[in-house]
Coordinates of C-alpha atoms in Angstrom, one line a residue:
Chain C
X208 CA 230.4 255.7 -21.2
X209 CA 232.0 256.4 -24.5
X210 CA 231.8 255.2 -28.0
X211 CA 228.3 253.8 -28.1
X212 CA 227.2 254.2 -31.6
X213 CA 223.6 253.8 -32.6
X214 CA 223.2 252.7 -36.2
X215 CA 219.8 253.3 -37.6
X216 CA 218.9 250.9 -40.3
X217 CA 215.8 251.5 -42.3
X218 CA 213.4 248.6 -42.3
X219 CA 213.1 246.6 -45.6
X220 CA 210.5 247.5 -48.2
X221 CA 207.9 244.7 -48.3
X222 CA 207.0 243.5 -51.8
X223 CA 203.3 243.1 -52.5
X224 CA 201.0 242.4 -55.4
X225 CA 197.7 243.6 -56.7
X226 CA 196.3 240.1 -56.6
X227 CA 194.0 239.1 -53.8
X228 CA 194.4 235.4 -52.7
X229 CA 191.7 233.1 -51.3
X230 CA 193.1 233.8 -47.8
X231 CA 192.7 237.5 -48.4
X232 CA 189.1 237.0 -49.3
X233 CA 188.6 234.8 -46.3
X234 CA 190.1 237.5 -44.1
X235 CA 187.7 240.1 -45.6
X236 CA 184.7 237.9 -45.0
X237 CA 185.7 237.5 -41.3
X238 CA 186.2 241.2 -41.0
X239 CA 182.7 241.9 -42.5
X240 CA 181.1 239.5 -40.1
X241 CA 183.0 241.0 -37.2
X242 CA 185.1 238.0 -36.3
X243 CA 188.4 239.0 -34.5
X244 CA 187.5 242.6 -35.1
X245 CA 190.8 244.2 -34.2
X246 CA 192.9 241.4 -35.8
X247 CA 192.8 242.3 -39.5
X248 CA 196.1 244.0 -39.5
X249 CA 198.9 244.7 -42.0
X250 CA 202.4 245.4 -40.7
X251 CA 202.9 249.2 -41.0
X252 CA 205.7 250.3 -43.3
X253 CA 206.6 250.7 -46.9
X254 CA 205.4 248.3 -49.5
X255 CA 206.4 248.0 -53.2
X256 CA 204.2 247.0 -56.0
X257 CA 205.7 246.0 -59.4
X258 CA 209.3 247.1 -58.9
X259 CA 208.8 250.8 -58.4
X260 CA 211.5 253.4 -59.5
X261 CA 212.4 256.6 -57.6
X262 CA 209.8 258.3 -59.8
X263 CA 206.9 256.0 -58.9
X264 CA 203.9 257.4 -57.0
X265 CA 203.5 256.8 -53.2
X266 CA 200.0 255.9 -51.9
X267 CA 199.2 256.1 -48.2
X268 CA 196.7 253.9 -46.5
X269 CA 195.7 252.4 -43.1
X270 CA 197.0 249.1 -41.7
X271 CA 193.5 247.5 -41.9
X272 CA 193.5 244.6 -44.3
X273 CA 190.3 245.8 -46.0
X274 CA 191.8 249.3 -46.6
X275 CA 195.3 248.0 -47.7
X276 CA 193.8 245.4 -50.0
X277 CA 191.3 247.9 -51.5
X278 CA 194.2 250.1 -52.6
X279 CA 196.5 247.4 -54.0
X280 CA 193.8 245.4 -55.7
X281 CA 192.4 248.5 -57.5
X282 CA 195.8 249.3 -59.1
X283 CA 196.5 248.0 -62.6
X284 CA 199.0 245.2 -63.4
X285 CA 201.5 247.6 -65.1
X286 CA 201.4 250.0 -62.2
X287 CA 204.6 250.5 -60.3
X288 CA 204.2 252.2 -57.0
X289 CA 205.0 252.4 -53.3
X290 CA 202.3 252.0 -50.6
X291 CA 203.0 253.6 -47.3
X292 CA 201.0 251.8 -44.6
X293 CA 200.4 253.9 -41.4
X294 CA 199.9 252.3 -38.0
X295 CA 196.1 252.8 -37.3
X296 CA 195.8 249.8 -35.0
X297 CA 193.8 247.8 -37.6
X298 CA 191.2 250.6 -38.1
X299 CA 190.0 251.8 -41.5
X300 CA 191.1 255.2 -42.9
X301 CA 188.0 257.2 -42.1
X302 CA 187.5 256.0 -38.6
X303 CA 191.2 256.2 -37.8
X304 CA 191.4 259.7 -39.2
X305 CA 188.4 260.7 -37.0
X306 CA 190.3 259.3 -34.1
X307 CA 193.6 260.9 -35.2
X308 CA 195.6 257.7 -35.6
X309 CA 195.6 258.2 -39.3
X310 CA 197.0 261.6 -38.7
X311 CA 199.7 264.2 -39.3
X312 CA 202.0 262.8 -36.6
X313 CA 201.9 259.2 -37.6
X314 CA 202.3 260.1 -41.3
X315 CA 205.4 262.2 -40.6
X316 CA 206.8 259.6 -38.3
X317 CA 206.3 256.8 -40.8
X318 CA 208.0 258.8 -43.5
X319 CA 211.0 259.1 -41.3
X320 CA 211.0 255.5 -40.1
X321 CA 210.8 254.1 -43.6
X322 CA 213.4 256.4 -45.1
X323 CA 211.0 257.3 -47.8
X324 CA 212.9 260.5 -48.8
X325 CA 215.8 258.3 -49.9
X326 CA 213.6 255.9 -51.9
X327 CA 211.9 258.4 -54.1
X328 CA 213.2 261.6 -55.8
X329 CA 209.8 263.4 -55.8
X330 CA 208.0 264.8 -52.7
X331 CA 204.4 263.9 -53.3
X332 CA 202.1 261.6 -51.3
X333 CA 198.7 260.5 -52.5
X334 CA 196.4 260.1 -49.6
X335 CA 192.8 258.9 -49.5
X336 CA 190.5 261.9 -49.4
X337 CA 188.8 260.6 -46.2
X338 CA 192.1 260.7 -44.4
X339 CA 191.9 264.5 -44.5
X340 CA 189.9 264.4 -41.2
X341 CA 193.1 263.4 -39.4
X342 CA 195.8 264.9 -41.6
X343 CA 196.8 268.5 -42.1
X344 CA 198.4 268.8 -45.5
X345 CA 200.2 272.1 -44.8
X346 CA 201.6 270.7 -41.5
X347 CA 202.9 267.6 -43.2
X348 CA 204.6 269.8 -45.8
X349 CA 206.2 271.9 -43.0
X350 CA 207.3 268.9 -41.0
X351 CA 208.5 266.4 -43.7
X352 CA 208.8 268.3 -47.0
X353 CA 206.3 266.0 -48.6
X354 CA 203.3 267.5 -50.4
X355 CA 200.0 265.8 -49.6
X356 CA 197.7 265.2 -52.6
X357 CA 194.2 264.0 -51.7
X358 CA 193.1 261.3 -54.1
X359 CA 189.6 260.1 -54.5
X360 CA 187.3 258.8 -51.7
X361 CA 187.2 255.3 -53.2
X362 CA 190.2 253.2 -54.0
X363 CA 188.4 251.9 -57.0
X364 CA 188.8 255.4 -58.6
X365 CA 192.6 255.4 -58.2
X366 CA 193.4 254.3 -61.7
X367 CA 191.2 257.0 -63.2
X368 CA 192.6 259.6 -60.8
X369 CA 196.2 258.8 -61.7
X370 CA 195.7 259.7 -65.4
X371 CA 195.1 263.4 -64.6
X372 CA 195.8 263.7 -60.8
X373 CA 192.5 265.3 -60.6
X374 CA 189.4 263.9 -59.0
X375 CA 186.0 264.6 -60.5
X376 CA 183.3 266.0 -58.2
X377 CA 181.8 262.5 -58.2
X378 CA 185.0 260.9 -57.0
X379 CA 185.1 263.5 -54.1
X380 CA 181.7 262.7 -52.7
X381 CA 181.0 259.9 -50.3
X382 CA 178.2 257.7 -51.5
X383 CA 176.1 255.5 -49.2
X384 CA 174.2 253.3 -51.7
X385 CA 172.2 250.3 -50.9
X386 CA 175.2 247.9 -51.3
X387 CA 177.3 250.0 -49.0
X388 CA 174.5 250.0 -46.4
X389 CA 173.9 246.3 -46.7
X390 CA 177.6 245.2 -46.1
X391 CA 177.2 246.6 -42.6
X392 CA 174.3 244.2 -41.9
X393 CA 176.3 241.1 -40.9
X394 CA 178.3 242.9 -38.2
X395 CA 175.1 244.3 -36.7
X396 CA 173.4 240.9 -36.9
X397 CA 176.3 239.2 -35.0
X398 CA 176.1 242.0 -32.4
X399 CA 172.4 241.7 -31.9
X400 CA 171.9 238.0 -32.3
X401 CA 172.7 236.9 -28.7
X402 CA 170.2 239.4 -27.3
X403 CA 167.6 238.5 -29.9
X404 CA 167.8 234.8 -29.0
X405 CA 167.7 235.3 -25.2
X406 CA 164.8 237.7 -25.4
X407 CA 162.8 235.7 -27.9
X408 CA 163.2 232.5 -25.8
X409 CA 162.1 234.3 -22.6
X410 CA 159.1 235.8 -24.4
X411 CA 158.2 232.5 -26.0
X412 CA 157.8 230.9 -22.6
X413 CA 156.2 234.0 -20.9
X414 CA 153.8 235.1 -23.6
X415 CA 153.9 232.6 -26.5
X416 CA 155.3 232.3 -30.0
X417 CA 153.7 235.6 -31.2
X418 CA 155.6 237.7 -28.6
X419 CA 158.8 235.9 -29.5
X420 CA 158.3 236.5 -33.2
X421 CA 157.5 240.2 -32.4
X422 CA 160.7 240.7 -30.6
X423 CA 162.7 239.1 -33.4
X424 CA 160.8 241.2 -36.0
X425 CA 161.4 244.5 -34.2
X426 CA 165.1 243.9 -34.0
X427 CA 165.6 242.5 -37.5
X428 CA 163.6 245.5 -38.9
X429 CA 166.1 247.7 -37.2
X430 CA 169.3 246.0 -38.4
X431 CA 168.1 244.8 -41.8
X432 CA 165.1 246.7 -43.2
X433 CA 166.1 250.1 -41.8
X434 CA 169.4 250.2 -43.8
X435 CA 167.7 249.2 -47.0
X436 CA 164.8 251.7 -46.6
X437 CA 166.8 254.5 -45.0
X438 CA 166.4 257.0 -47.9
X439 CA 162.8 256.2 -48.5
X440 CA 161.2 256.6 -45.1
X441 CA 159.8 260.1 -45.2
X442 CA 161.3 261.8 -42.1
X443 CA 164.7 263.3 -41.5
X444 CA 165.6 261.8 -38.1
X445 CA 166.8 258.3 -37.8
X446 CA 164.8 257.7 -34.6
X447 CA 161.5 258.9 -36.2
X448 CA 162.2 256.7 -39.3
X449 CA 162.7 253.8 -36.9
X450 CA 159.5 254.6 -35.0
X451 CA 157.6 254.6 -38.3
X452 CA 159.2 251.4 -39.5
X453 CA 158.7 249.7 -36.1
X454 CA 155.1 250.8 -36.0
X455 CA 154.4 249.3 -39.4
X456 CA 156.0 246.0 -38.5
X457 CA 154.1 246.0 -35.2
X458 CA 150.6 246.4 -36.9
X459 CA 150.1 242.8 -38.0
X460 CA 151.3 241.6 -34.6
X461 CA 148.8 243.9 -32.9
X462 CA 146.0 242.6 -35.1
X463 CA 147.0 239.0 -34.5
X464 CA 147.3 239.6 -30.7
X465 CA 143.9 241.3 -30.7
X466 CA 142.3 238.3 -32.3
X467 CA 144.1 235.8 -30.2
X468 CA 142.1 233.8 -27.6
X469 CA 138.4 233.8 -26.9
X470 CA 138.1 235.8 -23.7
X471 CA 134.9 237.8 -23.6
X472 CA 136.6 240.8 -21.9
X473 CA 137.4 243.4 -24.6
X474 CA 140.0 245.1 -22.4
X475 CA 142.2 242.0 -22.6
X476 CA 142.0 242.0 -26.4
X477 CA 142.8 245.7 -26.5
X478 CA 145.7 245.3 -24.0
X479 CA 147.1 242.5 -26.1
X480 CA 146.9 244.6 -29.2
X481 CA 148.5 247.6 -27.5
X482 CA 151.5 245.6 -26.2
X483 CA 153.3 245.1 -29.5
X484 CA 152.5 248.7 -30.5
X485 CA 154.2 249.9 -27.4
X486 CA 157.2 247.5 -27.4
X487 CA 158.2 247.1 -31.0
X488 CA 158.6 250.7 -32.3
X489 CA 161.0 251.9 -29.6
X490 CA 163.2 248.8 -30.2
X491 CA 163.4 249.4 -33.9
X492 CA 163.9 253.1 -33.3
X493 CA 166.7 252.5 -30.9
X494 CA 168.6 250.2 -33.3
X495 CA 167.9 252.7 -36.1
X496 CA 169.3 255.6 -34.0
X497 CA 172.5 253.6 -33.5
X498 CA 172.9 253.3 -37.3
X499 CA 173.9 256.9 -37.3
X500 CA 177.4 255.7 -36.4
X501 CA 177.6 253.7 -39.6
X502 CA 176.4 256.4 -41.9
X503 CA 178.5 258.9 -43.8
X504 CA 176.5 262.0 -43.2
X505 CA 175.3 262.4 -39.6
X506 CA 176.8 265.3 -37.5
X507 CA 177.5 265.1 -33.8
X508 CA 175.2 268.1 -33.3
X509 CA 172.3 266.3 -35.0
X510 CA 172.8 263.0 -33.3
X511 CA 173.0 264.7 -29.9
X512 CA 169.7 266.4 -30.6
X513 CA 168.2 263.1 -31.7
X514 CA 169.2 261.5 -28.5
X515 CA 167.7 264.3 -26.4
X516 CA 164.5 264.3 -28.4
X517 CA 163.7 260.6 -28.7
X518 CA 165.3 258.5 -26.0
X519 CA 162.9 259.5 -23.3
X520 CA 159.9 258.5 -25.6
X521 CA 161.6 255.2 -26.3
X522 CA 162.2 254.5 -22.7
X523 CA 158.6 255.3 -21.7
X524 CA 157.0 253.3 -24.5
X525 CA 159.2 250.4 -23.8
X526 CA 158.6 250.5 -20.0
X527 CA 154.8 250.7 -20.3
X528 CA 154.8 248.0 -23.0
X529 CA 156.8 245.8 -20.7
X530 CA 154.4 246.5 -17.9
X531 CA 151.3 245.4 -19.9
X532 CA 153.2 242.4 -21.1
X533 CA 154.0 241.3 -17.6
X534 CA 150.4 241.9 -16.4
X535 CA 149.0 239.9 -19.3
X536 CA 151.5 237.1 -18.6
X537 CA 150.5 237.0 -15.0
X538 CA 146.8 236.9 -15.9
X539 CA 147.5 234.1 -18.4
X540 CA 149.5 232.0 -15.9
X541 CA 147.0 232.5 -13.1
X542 CA 144.4 231.2 -15.6
X543 CA 142.3 234.4 -15.5
Chain P
X1290 CA 161.3 269.3 -34.1
X1291 CA 161.6 266.2 -36.3
X1292 CA 164.7 267.4 -38.1
X1293 CA 167.7 267.3 -35.7
X1294 CA 170.1 268.1 -38.6
X1295 CA 169.0 271.7 -39.3
X1296 CA 172.0 273.2 -37.7
X1297 CA 175.7 272.4 -37.0
X1298 CA 178.8 273.9 -35.6
X1299 CA 180.5 274.8 -38.9
X1300 CA 181.7 278.4 -39.2
X1301 CA 183.4 280.0 -42.1
X1302 CA 185.1 283.4 -42.3
X1303 CA 185.5 284.4 -46.0
X1304 CA 187.7 287.3 -45.0
X1305 CA 190.5 284.9 -44.0
X1306 CA 190.1 282.7 -47.1
X1307 CA 193.0 282.7 -49.5
X1308 CA 191.1 280.7 -52.1
X1309 CA 193.5 277.7 -51.9
X1310 CA 190.6 275.3 -52.5
X1311 CA 191.7 272.7 -50.0
X1312 CA 188.3 272.7 -48.3
X1313 CA 186.5 272.0 -51.6
X1314 CA 189.0 269.1 -52.2
X1315 CA 188.7 267.4 -48.8
X1316 CA 185.0 267.8 -48.0
X1317 CA 183.1 264.6 -48.8
X1318 CA 179.8 266.4 -49.0
X1319 CA 180.6 269.4 -51.2
X1320 CA 179.7 271.8 -48.5
X1321 CA 182.2 274.3 -50.0
X1322 CA 182.3 275.3 -53.7
X1323 CA 184.9 277.2 -55.7
X1324 CA 184.3 281.0 -55.9
X1325 CA 185.8 284.0 -57.6
X1326 CA 187.9 285.4 -54.8
X1327 CA 187.1 283.2 -52.0
X1328 CA 185.4 279.8 -51.5
X1329 CA 181.6 279.8 -51.1
X1330 CA 179.7 278.0 -48.4
X1331 CA 177.5 276.1 -50.8
X1332 CA 175.6 273.5 -48.7
X1333 CA 175.9 274.3 -45.0
X1334 CA 173.4 271.7 -43.9
X1335 CA 175.3 268.8 -45.7
X1336 CA 178.1 269.3 -43.1
X1337 CA 178.7 266.2 -41.0
X1338 CA 181.3 267.9 -38.8
X1339 CA 184.1 265.5 -39.8
X1340 CA 186.6 268.4 -39.5
X1341 CA 188.6 267.7 -42.6
X1342 CA 188.2 271.3 -43.8
X1343 CA 189.4 272.8 -40.6
X1344 CA 192.4 270.5 -40.5
X1345 CA 193.5 271.5 -44.0
X1346 CA 192.6 275.2 -44.0
X1347 CA 196.0 276.9 -43.8
X1348 CA 194.6 280.3 -42.6
X1349 CA 192.1 279.2 -40.0
X1350 CA 189.1 280.5 -41.9
X1351 CA 187.1 277.4 -41.0
X1352 CA 186.2 276.1 -37.6
X1353 CA 183.9 273.2 -36.7
X1354 CA 183.5 271.2 -33.5
X1355 CA 184.3 267.9 -35.1
X1356 CA 183.4 264.6 -33.7
X1357 CA 181.8 261.3 -34.5
X1358 CA 178.1 261.4 -35.3
X1359 CA 177.6 258.0 -33.7
X1360 CA 174.8 257.5 -31.1
X1361 CA 176.4 254.2 -29.9
X1362 CA 179.7 256.1 -29.1
X1363 CA 177.7 258.8 -27.2
X1364 CA 175.8 256.3 -25.1
X1365 CA 179.1 254.4 -24.5
X1366 CA 180.8 257.7 -23.4
X1367 CA 177.8 258.6 -21.2
X1368 CA 177.8 255.2 -19.5
X1369 CA 181.6 255.0 -19.0
X1370 CA 182.0 258.6 -18.1
X1371 CA 184.4 259.5 -20.9
X1372 CA 183.7 262.9 -22.4
X1373 CA 184.7 262.7 -26.0
X1374 CA 183.1 259.9 -28.0
X1375 CA 185.3 258.5 -30.7
X1376 CA 185.4 255.3 -32.7
X1377 CA 188.3 253.0 -33.0
X1378 CA 190.4 250.4 -31.3
X1379 CA 188.9 247.7 -29.2
X1380 CA 186.3 245.0 -29.8
X1381 CA 183.5 247.4 -28.9
X1382 CA 184.3 249.8 -31.7
X1383 CA 181.2 250.8 -33.7
X1384 CA 183.3 250.8 -36.9
X1385 CA 186.3 249.0 -38.1

């Protein structure tokens, strides 16, 4: 074999704009609700915005449409720049960095594939700060010659950042305000809704409308009220916050169950009242505990401790609540 | 007993610190703060073990067992027998 010559051609630079179209917004909406979760992809590679020159800055982002669109839409009209999109399999910057796909290897690789060194005459890349979990700046410098500069946490601060190439302490901190907590609600709702419907329907026929409403209330408290009230519930752990919230939500159900029916036996009334108090708090607490994955401050060490402290209590309460529920249902059906 | 977040795995050796300031740049919770000759560990409990500081510390002055603080991922890992819970690809991802 002789004379086989491999010619390596760099892929074309894709032009893009800072303008989001209706179909972009439609894509964002679907992503927020969790439809086609791994399908919100941008092709990895080099993008140009507003005819950049070799002096123009290079921004780096993930190939998740919400990430890519956040970067380009936050840049001003006059801005000329390159956007280097890494292949993160359609996952956002922070999660991909945690997993390592938004990482040193992929960044260095993508610099080579796109021939970035021939397109710009400087050697600076501006990365989102939250990408630092996966990227080692000194390694990138060693392997590619490019210096990594960590920009602000939020793409919305990019324009302000570019004026001085310095981020204020505010721009460096992750926030987790009520809006940021609430955008997570649709995905959670879509995830829980099938369970909620099935369980409520079963309970409706087994124990009546109050039990069905109780199940729905406990789950909705976990996925909707908990994120809103997160900073205001006065304990540290997510599980204990969830228990408190679930207990409060269960109180009116306990009262209504206590008053329900005209049986003379007080033990029936008391058992009815106890059932929602046993069943609802662990459900809310379990959903609340799972919210740790959506937050921006829980450590593995802490979540592991939470799991070992609370899951047994949740399981016991839920099991004994289910037992009383079944006993009461049998008594009701047998006409006791 | 009701505060599971009173400790974490972050360790910082000021002797190795060359005061480059990378950790203060990358930390999203301002755990580190600029100091005279070396960086100060300013808010140890705010650490969420993301590992960005360790990744970007050129002298190895910082170590942390980084991982995803996600109960869902841990349950998933426990149920499927995988050791290291991470988030990411697949329809079951806790984040996207």
